[in-house]
PDB file of C-alpha atoms in Angstrom:
ATOM      1  CA  GLY F   1      -3.496  -6.731   6.039  1.00  0.00           C
ATOM      2  CA  ALA F   2      -1.490  -8.429   8.644  1.00  0.00           C
ATOM      3  CA  VAL F   3      -3.022 -11.333  10.254  1.00  0.00           C
ATOM      4  CA  VAL F   4      -1.815 -13.371  13.080  1.00  0.00           C
ATOM      5  CA  SER F   5      -2.894 -17.130  13.368  1.00  0.00           C
ATOM      6  CA  GLN F   6      -3.471 -18.916  16.708  1.00  0.00           C
ATOM      7  CA  HIS F   7      -3.985 -22.513  16.981  1.00  0.00           C
ATOM      8  CA  PRO F   8      -5.916 -24.377  18.350  1.00  0.00           C
ATOM      9  CA  SER F   9      -8.787 -22.175  19.049  1.00  0.00           C
ATOM     10  CA  TRP F  10     -10.045 -24.527  21.904  1.00  0.00           C
ATOM     11  CA  VAL F  11      -8.201 -27.271  23.792  1.00  0.00           C
ATOM     12  CA  ILE F  12      -9.461 -29.496  26.638  1.00  0.00           C
ATOM     13  CA  CYS F  13      -7.177 -31.569  28.545  1.00  0.00           C
ATOM     14  CA  LYS F  14      -6.651 -33.461  31.661  1.00  0.00           C
ATOM     15  CA  SER F  15      -5.088 -32.456  34.731  1.00  0.00           C
ATOM     16  CA  GLY F  16      -1.206 -32.819  34.605  1.00  0.00           C
ATOM     17  CA  THR F  17      -0.714 -32.979  30.873  1.00  0.00           C
ATOM     18  CA  SER F  18       0.870 -30.602  28.892  1.00  0.00           C
ATOM     19  CA  VAL F  19      -0.589 -28.253  26.039  1.00  0.00           C
ATOM     20  CA  LYS F  20       1.121 -26.331  23.414  1.00  0.00           C
ATOM     21  CA  ILE F  21      -0.532 -23.210  21.632  1.00  0.00           C
ATOM     22  CA  GLU F  22       0.819 -21.856  18.263  1.00  0.00           C
ATOM     23  CA  CYS F  23       0.948 -18.209  17.300  1.00  0.00           C
ATOM     24  CA  ARG F  24       2.132 -17.354  13.685  1.00  0.00           C
ATOM     25  CA  SER F  25       2.049 -14.185  11.891  1.00  0.00           C
ATOM     26  CA  LEU F  26       1.235 -14.991   8.281  1.00  0.00           C
ATOM     27  CA  ASP F  27       2.228 -12.105   6.179  1.00  0.00           C
ATOM     28  CA  PHE F  28       4.985 -10.400   8.004  1.00  0.00           C
ATOM     29  CA  GLN F  29       7.984 -11.094  10.519  1.00  0.00           C
ATOM     30  CA  ALA F  30       7.562 -10.355  13.950  1.00  0.00           C
ATOM     31  CA  THR F  31      10.739 -10.055  15.855  1.00  0.00           C
ATOM     32  CA  THR F  32       8.606  -9.549  19.253  1.00  0.00           C
ATOM     33  CA  MET F  33       5.099 -11.575  20.080  1.00  0.00           C
ATOM     34  CA  PHE F  34       3.366 -11.118  23.388  1.00  0.00           C
ATOM     35  CA  TRP F  35       1.265 -13.466  25.432  1.00  0.00           C
ATOM     36  CA  TYR F  36      -1.969 -12.723  27.716  1.00  0.00           C
ATOM     37  CA  ARG F  37      -4.345 -14.458  29.636  1.00  0.00           C
ATOM     38  CA  GLN F  38      -7.859 -13.254  29.867  1.00  0.00           C
ATOM     39  CA  PHE F  39     -10.900 -14.059  31.954  1.00  0.00           C
ATOM     40  CA  PRO F  40     -14.148 -13.387  30.328  1.00  0.00           C
ATOM     41  CA  LYS F  41     -14.826  -9.637  29.898  1.00  0.00           C
ATOM     42  CA  GLN F  42     -11.625  -8.569  31.681  1.00  0.00           C
ATOM     43  CA  SER F  43      -8.262  -6.988  31.067  1.00  0.00           C
ATOM     44  CA  LEU F  44      -6.012  -8.926  29.145  1.00  0.00           C
ATOM     45  CA  MET F  45      -3.252  -9.869  31.543  1.00  0.00           C
ATOM     46  CA  LEU F  46       0.448  -9.667  29.764  1.00  0.00           C
ATOM     47  CA  MET F  47       2.116 -12.900  30.667  1.00  0.00           C
ATOM     48  CA  ALA F  48       5.154 -12.678  28.607  1.00  0.00           C
ATOM     49  CA  THR F  49       7.264 -11.036  26.079  1.00  0.00           C
ATOM     50  CA  SER F  50       8.763 -13.194  23.377  1.00  0.00           C
ATOM     51  CA  ASN F  51      11.688 -12.207  21.306  1.00  0.00           C
ATOM     52  CA  GLU F  52      12.838 -14.324  18.315  1.00  0.00           C
ATOM     53  CA  GLY F  53      15.932 -15.963  19.334  1.00  0.00           C
ATOM     54  CA  SER F  54      16.128 -15.059  22.699  1.00  0.00           C
ATOM     55  CA  LYS F  55      14.626 -15.879  26.054  1.00  0.00           C
ATOM     56  CA  ALA F  56      11.002 -14.620  26.943  1.00  0.00           C
ATOM     57  CA  THR F  57      10.730 -11.987  29.352  1.00  0.00           C
ATOM     58  CA  TYR F  58       8.195 -13.034  31.880  1.00  0.00           C
ATOM     59  CA  GLU F  59       5.984 -10.736  33.946  1.00  0.00           C
ATOM     60  CA  GLN F  60       6.119 -10.771  37.636  1.00  0.00           C
ATOM     61  CA  GLY F  61       3.997 -13.958  39.200  1.00  0.00           C
ATOM     62  CA  VAL F  62       4.263 -15.717  36.059  1.00  0.00           C
ATOM     63  CA  GLU F  63       6.111 -19.202  36.461  1.00  0.00           C
ATOM     64  CA  LYS F  64       8.422 -19.372  33.691  1.00  0.00           C
ATOM     65  CA  ASP F  65       8.945 -23.026  34.353  1.00  0.00           C
ATOM     66  CA  LYS F  66       5.061 -23.855  33.721  1.00  0.00           C
ATOM     67  CA  PHE F  67       4.614 -21.575  30.908  1.00  0.00           C
ATOM     68  CA  LEU F  68       7.176 -22.269  28.470  1.00  0.00           C
ATOM     69  CA  ILE F  69       7.500 -20.109  25.438  1.00  0.00           C
ATOM     70  CA  ASN F  70       9.769 -20.566  22.436  1.00  0.00           C
ATOM     71  CA  HIS F  71       9.927 -17.916  19.687  1.00  0.00           C
ATOM     72  CA  ALA F  72      12.298 -20.110  17.248  1.00  0.00           C
ATOM     73  CA  SER F  73      11.582 -17.954  14.149  1.00  0.00           C
ATOM     74  CA  LEU F  74      10.215 -14.629  13.073  1.00  0.00           C
ATOM     75  CA  THR F  75       6.660 -16.347  12.277  1.00  0.00           C
ATOM     76  CA  LEU F  76       6.072 -18.433  15.080  1.00  0.00           C
ATOM     77  CA  SER F  77       6.129 -18.261  18.943  1.00  0.00           C
ATOM     78  CA  THR F  78       4.547 -21.285  20.920  1.00  0.00           C
ATOM     79  CA  LEU F  79       3.140 -21.298  24.569  1.00  0.00           C
ATOM     80  CA  THR F  80       3.427 -24.664  26.279  1.00  0.00           C
ATOM     81  CA  VAL F  81       1.466 -24.961  29.399  1.00  0.00           C
ATOM     82  CA  THR F  82       3.098 -27.680  31.445  1.00  0.00           C
ATOM     83  CA  SER F  83       1.385 -30.132  33.760  1.00  0.00           C
ATOM     84  CA  ALA F  84      -1.869 -28.072  33.228  1.00  0.00           C
ATOM     85  CA  HIS F  85      -4.234 -28.091  36.487  1.00  0.00           C
ATOM     86  CA  PRO F  86      -8.022 -26.745  36.318  1.00  0.00           C
ATOM     87  CA  GLU F  87      -6.661 -23.161  37.476  1.00  0.00           C
ATOM     88  CA  ASP F  88      -4.880 -22.880  34.483  1.00  0.00           C
ATOM     89  CA  SER F  89      -8.189 -22.980  32.497  1.00  0.00           C
ATOM     90  CA  SER F  90      -8.432 -19.572  30.775  1.00  0.00           C
ATOM     91  CA  PHE F  91      -8.373 -17.695  27.497  1.00  0.00           C
ATOM     92  CA  TYR F  92      -5.146 -17.436  26.036  1.00  0.00           C
ATOM     93  CA  ILE F  93      -4.162 -14.752  23.544  1.00  0.00           C
ATOM     94  CA  CYS F  94      -0.961 -14.085  21.294  1.00  0.00           C
ATOM     95  CA  SER F  95      -0.205 -10.867  19.717  1.00  0.00           C
ATOM     96  CA  ALA F  96       2.622  -9.865  17.388  1.00  0.00           C
ATOM     97  CA  SER F  97       4.159  -6.581  16.764  1.00  0.00           C
ATOM     98  CA  SER F  98       4.993  -4.866  13.482  1.00  0.00           C
ATOM     99  CA  VAL F  99       6.357  -1.543  12.583  1.00  0.00           C
ATOM    100  CA  SER F 100       5.312  -0.008   9.286  1.00  0.00           C
ATOM    101  CA  GLN F 101       6.173   3.455   8.427  1.00  0.00           C
ATOM    102  CA  GLY F 102       7.816   4.094  11.900  1.00  0.00           C
ATOM    103  CA  ILE F 103       4.239   3.162  13.598  1.00  0.00           C
ATOM    104  CA  GLU F 104       4.252   0.082  15.656  1.00  0.00           C
ATOM    105  CA  LYS F 105       0.997  -1.900  15.364  1.00  0.00           C
ATOM    106  CA  LEU F 106      -0.211  -5.043  17.182  1.00  0.00           C
ATOM    107  CA  PHE F 107      -1.904  -7.862  15.816  1.00  0.00           C
ATOM    108  CA  PHE F 108      -3.854 -10.294  17.841  1.00  0.00           C
ATOM    109  CA  GLY F 109      -4.526 -13.860  17.465  1.00  0.00           C
ATOM    110  CA  SER F 110      -8.287 -14.986  17.895  1.00  0.00           C
ATOM    111  CA  GLY F 111      -7.392 -16.613  21.233  1.00  0.00           C
ATOM    112  CA  THR F 112      -7.316 -20.208  22.620  1.00  0.00           C
ATOM    113  CA  GLN F 113      -9.729 -21.639  25.402  1.00  0.00           C
ATOM    114  CA  LEU F 114      -8.020 -23.917  27.545  1.00  0.00           C
ATOM    115  CA  SER F 115      -9.978 -26.206  29.764  1.00  0.00           C
ATOM    116  CA  VAL F 116      -8.187 -28.382  32.015  1.00  0.00           C
ATOM    117  CA  LEU F 117     -10.324 -31.107  33.619  1.00  0.00           C
TER     118      LEU F 117
ATOM    119  CA  ASP V   1      -8.335 -11.103   5.811  1.00  0.00           C
ATOM    120  CA  GLN V   2      -9.093  -8.862   8.812  1.00  0.00           C
ATOM    121  CA  GLN V   3     -12.386  -8.960   9.783  1.00  0.00           C
ATOM    122  CA  VAL V   4     -11.998  -5.982  12.166  1.00  0.00           C
ATOM    123  CA  LYS V   5     -10.434  -2.507  11.026  1.00  0.00           C
ATOM    124  CA  GLN V   6      -9.369   0.402  12.821  1.00  0.00           C
ATOM    125  CA  ASN V   7      -8.267   3.016   9.785  1.00  0.00           C
ATOM    126  CA  SER V   8      -6.935   5.626  11.810  1.00  0.00           C
ATOM    127  CA  PRO V   9      -3.357   4.380  13.217  1.00  0.00           C
ATOM    128  CA  SER V  10      -3.270   7.877  15.303  1.00  0.00           C
ATOM    129  CA  LEU V  11      -5.483  10.695  16.489  1.00  0.00           C
ATOM    130  CA  SER V  12      -4.681  13.832  18.387  1.00  0.00           C
ATOM    131  CA  VAL V  13      -7.215  15.794  20.505  1.00  0.00           C
ATOM    132  CA  GLN V  14      -6.774  18.713  22.851  1.00  0.00           C
ATOM    133  CA  GLU V  15      -7.403  18.119  26.587  1.00  0.00           C
ATOM    134  CA  GLY V  16     -11.087  18.785  27.364  1.00  0.00           C
ATOM    135  CA  ARG V  17     -12.253  17.857  23.666  1.00  0.00           C
ATOM    136  CA  ILE V  18     -13.936  14.757  22.440  1.00  0.00           C
ATOM    137  CA  SER V  19     -11.897  11.735  21.342  1.00  0.00           C
ATOM    138  CA  ILE V  20     -13.482   9.544  18.804  1.00  0.00           C
ATOM    139  CA  LEU V  21     -12.075   6.311  17.711  1.00  0.00           C
ATOM    140  CA  ASN V  22     -13.384   4.135  15.183  1.00  0.00           C
ATOM    141  CA  CYS V  23     -13.936   0.488  14.412  1.00  0.00           C
ATOM    142  CA  ASP V  24     -15.438  -1.066  11.208  1.00  0.00           C
ATOM    143  CA  TYR V  25     -15.989  -4.739  10.870  1.00  0.00           C
ATOM    144  CA  THR V  26     -17.407  -7.036   8.260  1.00  0.00           C
ATOM    145  CA  ASN V  27     -18.923 -10.176   9.568  1.00  0.00           C
ATOM    146  CA  SER V  28     -22.338  -9.231  11.229  1.00  0.00           C
ATOM    147  CA  MET V  29     -22.334 -12.316  13.370  1.00  0.00           C
ATOM    148  CA  PHE V  30     -20.346 -11.029  16.243  1.00  0.00           C
ATOM    149  CA  ASP V  31     -22.139 -11.244  19.709  1.00  0.00           C
ATOM    150  CA  TYR V  32     -20.047  -8.594  21.851  1.00  0.00           C
ATOM    151  CA  PHE V  33     -18.085  -5.606  21.312  1.00  0.00           C
ATOM    152  CA  LEU V  34     -15.032  -4.628  23.491  1.00  0.00           C
ATOM    153  CA  TRP V  35     -12.885  -1.473  23.564  1.00  0.00           C
ATOM    154  CA  TYR V  36      -9.377  -2.012  25.513  1.00  0.00           C
ATOM    155  CA  LYS V  37      -6.559   0.366  26.087  1.00  0.00           C
ATOM    156  CA  LYS V  38      -3.257  -0.079  26.260  1.00  0.00           C
ATOM    157  CA  TYR V  39      -0.039   1.589  27.624  1.00  0.00           C
ATOM    158  CA  PRO V  40       3.400   0.461  26.563  1.00  0.00           C
ATOM    159  CA  ALA V  41       4.820  -2.643  27.966  1.00  0.00           C
ATOM    160  CA  GLU V  42       1.518  -3.521  29.287  1.00  0.00           C
ATOM    161  CA  GLY V  43      -1.547  -5.891  28.520  1.00  0.00           C
ATOM    162  CA  PRO V  44      -4.507  -4.303  27.078  1.00  0.00           C
ATOM    163  CA  THR V  45      -6.906  -2.944  30.058  1.00  0.00           C
ATOM    164  CA  PHE V  46     -10.613  -3.618  29.394  1.00  0.00           C
ATOM    165  CA  LEU V  47     -12.619  -0.216  29.233  1.00  0.00           C
ATOM    166  CA  ILE V  48     -16.284  -0.694  27.990  1.00  0.00           C
ATOM    167  CA  SER V  49     -18.327  -3.309  26.157  1.00  0.00           C
ATOM    168  CA  ILE V  50     -21.641  -3.377  24.382  1.00  0.00           C
ATOM    169  CA  SER V  51     -23.941  -6.424  23.247  1.00  0.00           C
ATOM    170  CA  SER V  52     -25.225  -6.763  19.879  1.00  0.00           C
ATOM    171  CA  ILE V  53     -28.700  -6.132  21.075  1.00  0.00           C
ATOM    172  CA  LYS V  54     -27.815  -2.537  22.150  1.00  0.00           C
ATOM    173  CA  ASP V  55     -26.560   0.442  20.126  1.00  0.00           C
ATOM    174  CA  LYS V  56     -25.165   2.606  23.384  1.00  0.00           C
ATOM    175  CA  ASN V  57     -23.480   1.878  26.437  1.00  0.00           C
ATOM    176  CA  GLU V  58     -22.228   4.809  28.841  1.00  0.00           C
ATOM    177  CA  ASP V  59     -19.581   4.569  31.770  1.00  0.00           C
ATOM    178  CA  GLY V  60     -18.633   7.673  32.744  1.00  0.00           C
ATOM    179  CA  ARG V  61     -16.303   9.621  30.245  1.00  0.00           C
ATOM    180  CA  PHE V  62     -16.442   6.579  28.156  1.00  0.00           C
ATOM    181  CA  THR V  63     -19.574   5.813  25.750  1.00  0.00           C
ATOM    182  CA  VAL V  64     -19.547   3.099  22.882  1.00  0.00           C
ATOM    183  CA  PHE V  65     -21.660   3.309  20.089  1.00  0.00           C
ATOM    184  CA  LEU V  66     -23.017   0.295  18.059  1.00  0.00           C
ATOM    185  CA  ASN V  67     -24.538   0.654  14.554  1.00  0.00           C
ATOM    186  CA  LYS V  68     -25.243  -2.751  13.314  1.00  0.00           C
ATOM    187  CA  SER V  69     -26.315  -1.560   9.880  1.00  0.00           C
ATOM    188  CA  ALA V  70     -23.148   0.036   9.254  1.00  0.00           C
ATOM    189  CA  LYS V  71     -21.137  -2.671  10.858  1.00  0.00           C
ATOM    190  CA  HIS V  72     -19.508   0.310  12.851  1.00  0.00           C
ATOM    191  CA  LEU V  73     -18.366   0.781  16.373  1.00  0.00           C
ATOM    192  CA  SER V  74     -16.916   3.773  17.769  1.00  0.00           C
ATOM    193  CA  LEU V  75     -15.633   5.036  21.231  1.00  0.00           C
ATOM    194  CA  HIS V  76     -16.262   8.544  22.448  1.00  0.00           C
ATOM    195  CA  ILE V  77     -14.234   9.966  25.377  1.00  0.00           C
ATOM    196  CA  VAL V  78     -15.454  13.244  26.722  1.00  0.00           C
ATOM    197  CA  PRO V  79     -13.687  15.200  28.117  1.00  0.00           C
ATOM    198  CA  SER V  80     -10.617  13.928  26.958  1.00  0.00           C
ATOM    199  CA  GLN V  81      -7.589  13.776  29.451  1.00  0.00           C
ATOM    200  CA  PRO V  82      -3.873  13.698  28.919  1.00  0.00           C
ATOM    201  CA  GLY V  83      -4.110  10.257  30.966  1.00  0.00           C
ATOM    202  CA  ASP V  84      -5.986   8.908  28.247  1.00  0.00           C
ATOM    203  CA  SER V  85      -3.117   8.857  25.920  1.00  0.00           C
ATOM    204  CA  ALA V  86      -2.641   5.570  24.909  1.00  0.00           C
ATOM    205  CA  VAL V  87      -3.310   2.959  21.983  1.00  0.00           C
ATOM    206  CA  TYR V  88      -7.132   1.902  21.942  1.00  0.00           C
ATOM    207  CA  PHE V  89      -8.058  -1.466  20.312  1.00  0.00           C
ATOM    208  CA  CYS V  90     -11.515  -2.557  19.297  1.00  0.00           C
ATOM    209  CA  ALA V  91     -12.109  -6.138  19.643  1.00  0.00           C
ATOM    210  CA  LEU V  92     -15.215  -8.332  18.769  1.00  0.00           C
ATOM    211  CA  TYR V  93     -16.167 -11.575  19.983  1.00  0.00           C
ATOM    212  CA  ASN V  94     -18.190 -14.497  18.475  1.00  0.00           C
ATOM    213  CA  PHE V  95     -18.085 -18.532  18.897  1.00  0.00           C
ATOM    214  CA  ASN V  96     -15.382 -18.328  21.650  1.00  0.00           C
ATOM    215  CA  LYS V  97     -13.058 -16.014  19.518  1.00  0.00           C
ATOM    216  CA  PHE V  98     -11.828 -12.902  19.838  1.00  0.00           C
ATOM    217  CA  TYR V  99     -11.131 -10.641  16.680  1.00  0.00           C
ATOM    218  CA  PHE V 100      -8.996  -7.284  17.552  1.00  0.00           C
ATOM    219  CA  GLY V 101      -8.269  -4.222  15.473  1.00  0.00           C
ATOM    220  CA  SER V 102      -4.810  -3.054  14.822  1.00  0.00           C
ATOM    221  CA  GLY V 103      -5.299  -0.263  17.369  1.00  0.00           C
ATOM    222  CA  THR V 104      -5.631   3.543  17.191  1.00  0.00           C
ATOM    223  CA  LYS V 105      -2.885   5.686  19.204  1.00  0.00           C
ATOM    224  CA  LEU V 106      -4.333   8.671  20.985  1.00  0.00           C
ATOM    225  CA  ASN V 107      -2.687  11.685  21.975  1.00  0.00           C
ATOM    226  CA  VAL V 108      -4.450  14.194  24.275  1.00  0.00           C
ATOM    227  CA  LYS V 109      -2.462  17.242  24.414  1.00  0.00           C
ATOM    228  CA  PRO V 110      -2.601  19.510  27.515  1.00  0.00           C
TER     229      PRO V 110
END
């Protein structure tokens, strides 16, 4: 079955540094990937929609200069949290869209816990 | 290797009847089980959860059942309403990682 790999699963960094999170679709091509942010036991907040070869579409209130998204290939999207601050500490999850037999499915990565000191 | 499976990609139910959404998993080490509901172009919304020490949790029209011996999780919606039409994801949590099912599209017909 389709698998999405997200790396790293856990990162601790100092305030002011940048962190890159990778999201890969392992056995399918994902023209669209999504990035979410989640606080414990809460809804996943959609941050941005990433389309291969084009600029990401950011949701209202999400700073595009702070959360840089690159979707350079059909199997890889990256989220870079630039100049991270403690309030950016959260759980980040990606998902990739796949259409099979006319049905669209979403496959999720296992998430990245970011802790900014 | 998928650790969480939702084998029914879609489900159609008449308004007022019960909707039953199922989720199977392979790893018995999960601590926490969640259901999310997703509308198009939005992020999944948290619905209801259950910890591994319980077998049932109820919240209004939504009830989640956990059968650990069968490694099976289900969500019951009763009575179903047209506004419940969405994609439902089960998610399992352990060791700071989430594992999501691929979703079941529920259509509640008026």
